[in-house]
Tab-separated table of C-alpha atoms in Angstrom:
chain	number	residue	atom	x	y	z
T	1	MET	CA	85.076	111.185	95.486
T	2	ASP	CA	88.176	109.217	95.043
T	3	ASP	CA	87.778	105.650	96.026
T	4	ILE	CA	90.303	102.826	96.564
T	5	ARG	CA	88.580	100.533	94.512
T	6	SER	CA	88.652	102.828	91.739
T	7	LEU	CA	92.100	102.421	91.172
T	8	LYS	CA	93.129	101.338	87.536
T	9	PRO	CA	95.759	98.828	86.822
T	10	MET	CA	98.461	101.496	85.747
T	11	GLN	CA	97.723	103.397	89.261
T	12	LEU	CA	98.282	100.268	90.916
T	13	ASP	CA	101.629	100.062	89.318
T	14	ALA	CA	102.590	103.263	90.500
T	15	LEU	CA	102.077	101.920	94.295
T	16	ARG	CA	103.867	98.791	93.223
T	17	GLU	CA	107.099	100.740	92.089
T	18	VAL	CA	106.606	102.338	95.629
T	19	ALA	CA	106.538	99.124	97.299
T	20	ASN	CA	109.452	97.680	95.057
T	21	ILE	CA	111.798	100.571	96.281
T	22	GLY	CA	110.382	100.219	99.765
T	23	ALA	CA	111.252	96.396	99.999
T	24	GLY	CA	114.436	97.254	98.642
T	25	HIS	CA	115.365	99.442	101.162
T	26	ALA	CA	114.206	96.650	103.522
T	27	ALA	CA	116.180	94.068	102.093
T	28	THR	CA	119.070	96.272	102.533
T	29	ALA	CA	118.088	96.897	106.187
T	30	LEU	CA	117.794	93.310	106.833
T	31	SER	CA	121.093	92.627	105.172
T	32	THR	CA	122.622	94.631	107.610
T	33	MET	CA	120.979	93.573	110.514
T	34	THR	CA	121.469	90.086	109.931
T	35	GLY	CA	125.037	90.125	108.465
T	36	GLY	CA	124.037	88.027	105.427
T	37	THR	CA	123.094	88.931	101.698
T	38	ILE	CA	119.530	89.430	101.415
T	39	MET	CA	117.546	90.077	98.103
T	40	ILE	CA	113.883	90.602	97.504
T	41	THR	CA	111.297	89.432	94.732
T	42	VAL	CA	108.990	91.838	93.154
T	43	PRO	CA	106.426	92.650	95.735
T	44	THR	CA	102.748	92.178	95.105
T	45	ILE	CA	100.416	94.795	96.161
T	46	ASN	CA	96.638	94.441	96.357
T	47	VAL	CA	93.787	96.302	97.847
T	48	ALA	CA	91.656	94.566	100.136
T	49	LYS	CA	89.038	94.809	102.639
T	50	LEU	CA	90.597	94.133	105.960
T	51	GLU	CA	88.432	90.884	106.665
T	52	ASP	CA	89.840	89.410	103.150
T	53	VAL	CA	93.364	90.093	104.472
T	54	PRO	CA	93.963	87.254	107.073
T	55	PRO	CA	93.770	84.193	104.508
T	56	GLN	CA	96.530	85.588	102.421
T	57	ILE	CA	98.945	85.536	105.651
T	58	SER	CA	98.448	82.391	107.342
T	59	ALA	CA	95.976	79.583	108.115
T	60	PRO	CA	93.055	80.625	110.670
T	61	GLU	CA	94.653	78.486	113.177
T	62	GLU	CA	98.154	80.033	112.734
T	63	PRO	CA	99.598	82.844	114.867
T	64	VAL	CA	101.279	85.650	113.656
T	65	ALA	CA	103.320	88.200	114.751
T	66	ALA	CA	102.281	91.809	114.127
T	67	VAL	CA	104.315	95.130	114.280
T	68	LEU	CA	101.926	98.178	114.599
T	69	MET	CA	103.161	101.469	114.020
T	70	HIS	CA	101.233	104.993	114.005
T	71	MET	CA	102.262	106.990	111.035
T	72	LEU	CA	101.918	110.645	111.609
T	73	GLY	CA	103.203	113.901	109.822
T	74	ASP	CA	101.731	114.942	106.651
T	75	LEU	CA	100.269	111.456	106.182
T	76	THR	CA	98.510	109.699	109.263
T	77	GLY	CA	97.028	106.270	109.972
T	78	ARG	CA	98.785	103.251	110.855
T	79	THR	CA	100.965	100.302	109.350
T	80	LEU	CA	101.109	96.687	110.068
T	81	LEU	CA	104.047	94.440	109.391
T	82	VAL	CA	102.923	91.077	109.548
T	83	PHE	CA	104.711	87.690	109.622
T	84	PRO	CA	103.446	84.163	110.054
T	85	LYS	CA	104.917	82.591	113.652
T	86	PRO	CA	107.510	80.142	111.735
T	87	THR	CA	108.851	83.252	109.797
T	88	ALA	CA	108.829	85.280	112.940
T	89	LEU	CA	110.695	82.996	115.088
T	90	ARG	CA	113.388	82.582	111.943
T	91	LEU	CA	113.601	86.178	111.568
T	92	SER	CA	114.613	86.479	115.261
T	93	GLU	CA	116.941	83.717	114.956
T	94	LEU	CA	118.806	85.858	112.068
T	95	MET	CA	118.501	88.993	114.274
T	96	LEU	CA	119.970	87.124	117.419
T	97	ARG	CA	122.562	85.417	115.418
T	98	ARG	CA	121.273	82.181	116.717
T	99	PRO	CA	121.227	78.939	114.868
T	100	GLN	CA	118.138	78.057	112.700
T	101	GLY	CA	115.936	75.779	114.884
T	102	SER	CA	117.139	77.101	118.038
T	103	SER	CA	113.832	79.465	118.835
T	104	LYS	CA	110.896	77.418	119.614
T	105	GLU	CA	108.546	80.160	120.927
T	106	LEU	CA	108.435	84.060	121.077
T	107	GLY	CA	109.638	84.962	124.149
T	108	GLU	CA	110.525	88.835	125.115
T	109	LEU	CA	114.047	88.539	123.770
T	110	GLU	CA	112.433	87.091	120.564
T	111	GLN	CA	109.831	89.838	120.405
T	112	SER	CA	112.118	92.259	121.127
T	113	ALA	CA	114.086	91.465	117.907
T	114	ILE	CA	110.997	91.412	115.781
T	115	LYS	CA	109.944	94.837	117.183
T	116	GLU	CA	113.273	96.181	116.181
T	117	ALA	CA	113.139	94.441	112.593
T	118	GLY	CA	109.678	95.707	112.166
T	119	ASN	CA	110.298	99.251	113.322
T	120	ILE	CA	113.274	99.320	110.746
T	121	LEU	CA	111.199	97.573	107.736
T	122	SER	CA	108.318	99.437	108.084
T	123	GLY	CA	110.508	102.762	108.461
T	124	ALA	CA	111.725	101.502	104.897
T	125	TYR	CA	108.379	101.121	102.981
T	126	MET	CA	107.355	104.446	104.746
T	127	ASN	CA	110.254	106.473	103.574
T	128	ALA	CA	109.594	104.970	100.001
T	129	LEU	CA	106.172	106.553	100.299
T	130	SER	CA	107.148	109.832	101.870
T	131	ASP	CA	109.706	110.096	98.948
T	132	PHE	CA	107.133	109.375	96.219
T	133	MET	CA	104.641	111.774	97.802
T	134	GLY	CA	107.028	114.611	98.870
T	135	LEU	CA	105.519	114.642	102.213
T	136	MET	CA	106.821	114.101	105.674
T	137	LEU	CA	106.226	110.827	107.447
T	138	LEU	CA	107.159	110.220	111.282
T	139	PRO	CA	106.787	106.828	112.592
T	140	TRP	CA	105.826	106.329	116.117
T	141	PRO	CA	107.631	103.659	118.461
T	142	PRO	CA	106.067	100.117	117.328
T	143	GLY	CA	104.023	97.844	119.388
T	144	LEU	CA	103.855	93.976	118.898
T	145	ALA	CA	101.135	91.655	118.831
T	146	VAL	CA	100.977	87.911	118.730
T	147	ASP	CA	97.847	86.484	117.978
T	148	MET	CA	95.963	84.978	115.280
T	149	SER	CA	95.668	87.071	112.200
T	150	THR	CA	92.254	87.544	112.421
T	151	ALA	CA	92.456	89.140	115.814
T	152	VAL	CA	95.497	90.916	115.121
T	153	LEU	CA	93.727	92.910	112.152
T	154	THR	CA	90.194	93.197	113.901
T	155	THR	CA	92.118	95.003	116.605
T	156	ALA	CA	93.595	97.325	114.171
T	157	TYR	CA	90.437	97.885	112.320
T	158	LEU	CA	88.630	98.846	115.517
T	159	GLN	CA	91.134	101.345	116.127
T	160	PHE	CA	90.164	103.053	112.787
T	161	GLY	CA	86.466	103.158	112.975
T	162	SER	CA	83.505	101.816	110.836
T	163	ASP	CA	84.658	103.537	107.650
T	164	LYS	CA	88.420	102.482	107.127
T	165	ASP	CA	87.696	98.890	105.827
T	166	PHE	CA	90.109	99.109	102.655
T	167	VAL	CA	93.778	98.503	103.074
T	168	PHE	CA	97.002	98.414	100.905
T	169	CYS	CA	98.698	95.194	101.480
T	170	VAL	CA	102.230	94.429	100.257
T	171	GLU	CA	103.767	90.921	100.013
T	172	SER	CA	107.603	90.409	99.914
T	173	GLN	CA	109.752	87.369	99.857
T	174	PHE	CA	113.411	88.351	101.109
T	175	TYR	CA	115.922	85.683	99.839
T	176	MET	CA	118.840	84.925	101.899
T	177	LYS	CA	121.440	83.896	99.677
T	178	GLU	CA	123.820	82.182	102.000
T	179	VAL	CA	121.384	79.485	103.229
T	180	ASN	CA	118.972	79.549	100.471
T	181	GLU	CA	116.028	80.238	102.285
T	182	TYR	CA	112.951	82.670	101.635
T	183	LEU	CA	110.841	84.705	104.289
T	184	ARG	CA	107.605	85.960	103.763
T	185	GLY	CA	106.155	89.239	105.315
T	186	PHE	CA	103.235	91.320	104.780
T	187	PHE	CA	103.256	95.165	104.932
T	188	LEU	CA	99.693	96.933	105.556
T	189	LEU	CA	99.191	100.166	105.201
T	190	LEU	CA	95.695	101.573	106.733
T	191	PRO	CA	95.664	105.099	106.298
T	192	ASP	CA	93.064	107.546	107.689
T	193	PHE	CA	90.628	108.926	105.198
T	194	ALA	CA	92.167	112.466	104.339
T	195	SER	CA	95.446	110.353	103.691
T	196	LEU	CA	93.694	108.029	101.699
T	197	GLN	CA	92.516	110.360	99.111
T	198	ALA	CA	96.237	112.143	99.300
T	199	ILE	CA	97.964	108.798	98.023
T	200	LEU	CA	94.996	108.309	95.370
T	201	ARG	CA	95.699	111.690	94.092
T	202	ALA	CA	99.009	111.145	94.296
T	203	VAL	CA	99.296	107.831	92.312
T	204	ARG	CA	96.849	109.183	89.606
T	205	VAL	CA	99.052	112.604	89.090
T	206	ALA	CA	102.064	110.248	88.994
T	207	ARG	CA	100.341	108.180	86.088
T	208	ALA	CA	98.707	110.902	84.185
T	209	LYS	CA	102.497	112.262	83.876
T	210	THR	CA	103.639	109.123	82.529
T	211	ALA	CA	100.905	107.977	80.366
T	212	PRO	CA	101.254	108.159	76.411
T	213	ALA	CA	99.963	111.225	74.909
C-alpha cells in the first residue's frame, strides 16, 4: 500500500513544483488584493506528523490564525492556511489598506479580511494541485480559528479520525517589495485516505515520466 513516508526526494520535488506554482498564484492574488507588488521565495515542503507541525509555525504560547477549508470534488479532505498572529495582523492591515501597526487585535473586521485572504490563497494552492492531477477540486466556504497552533491542529486532526496523522506542510514567504517586508505562511494539506493515495500515485507517475532512462 502506498505510504506517504515512502516518498523519495524526486517525488517530493514534484510536489514542491506544485507548491511553487500555487505560491506564485497566491502572490499574484495577494498583489491584487493589497495593491502592492508581492513576490515569493521558493516554498519548502515537508511531510510531517500533525503533532510535529506546531513548533514549525509558532512558539507554543503564541496564537495563530488558521483558515480551514473543506476540499470536495475528485479529491476530498481539508486544507489549513496558518499564519502566526503578528503575520495575521499585518495581513489584515494590508487587506484593509491600513497603516502598519494600526491593528492590535484580530477583531471582527480583521478576521473577515484574513478569511477572505485565506479563501483566495488556499484556492490558489488547490488550483495548482487540481491542474497537476487533472482532477476537479471544489473549495468549501472557509472557517477561521484563532488559537494556539497545537489547539488548532488538534481540532483539525480530530475531525479526520485516528489514521490521518500525516500532512503535507508548505511554508512560503511572501516578499512585499514596496515596504521591504516578508510575510510567512503555512499551507497544510490534509487529504483523506483515498485522496492521499491518488496524490501519491500522481507524483510517482509524474516522476516516472521525467526520470532519465
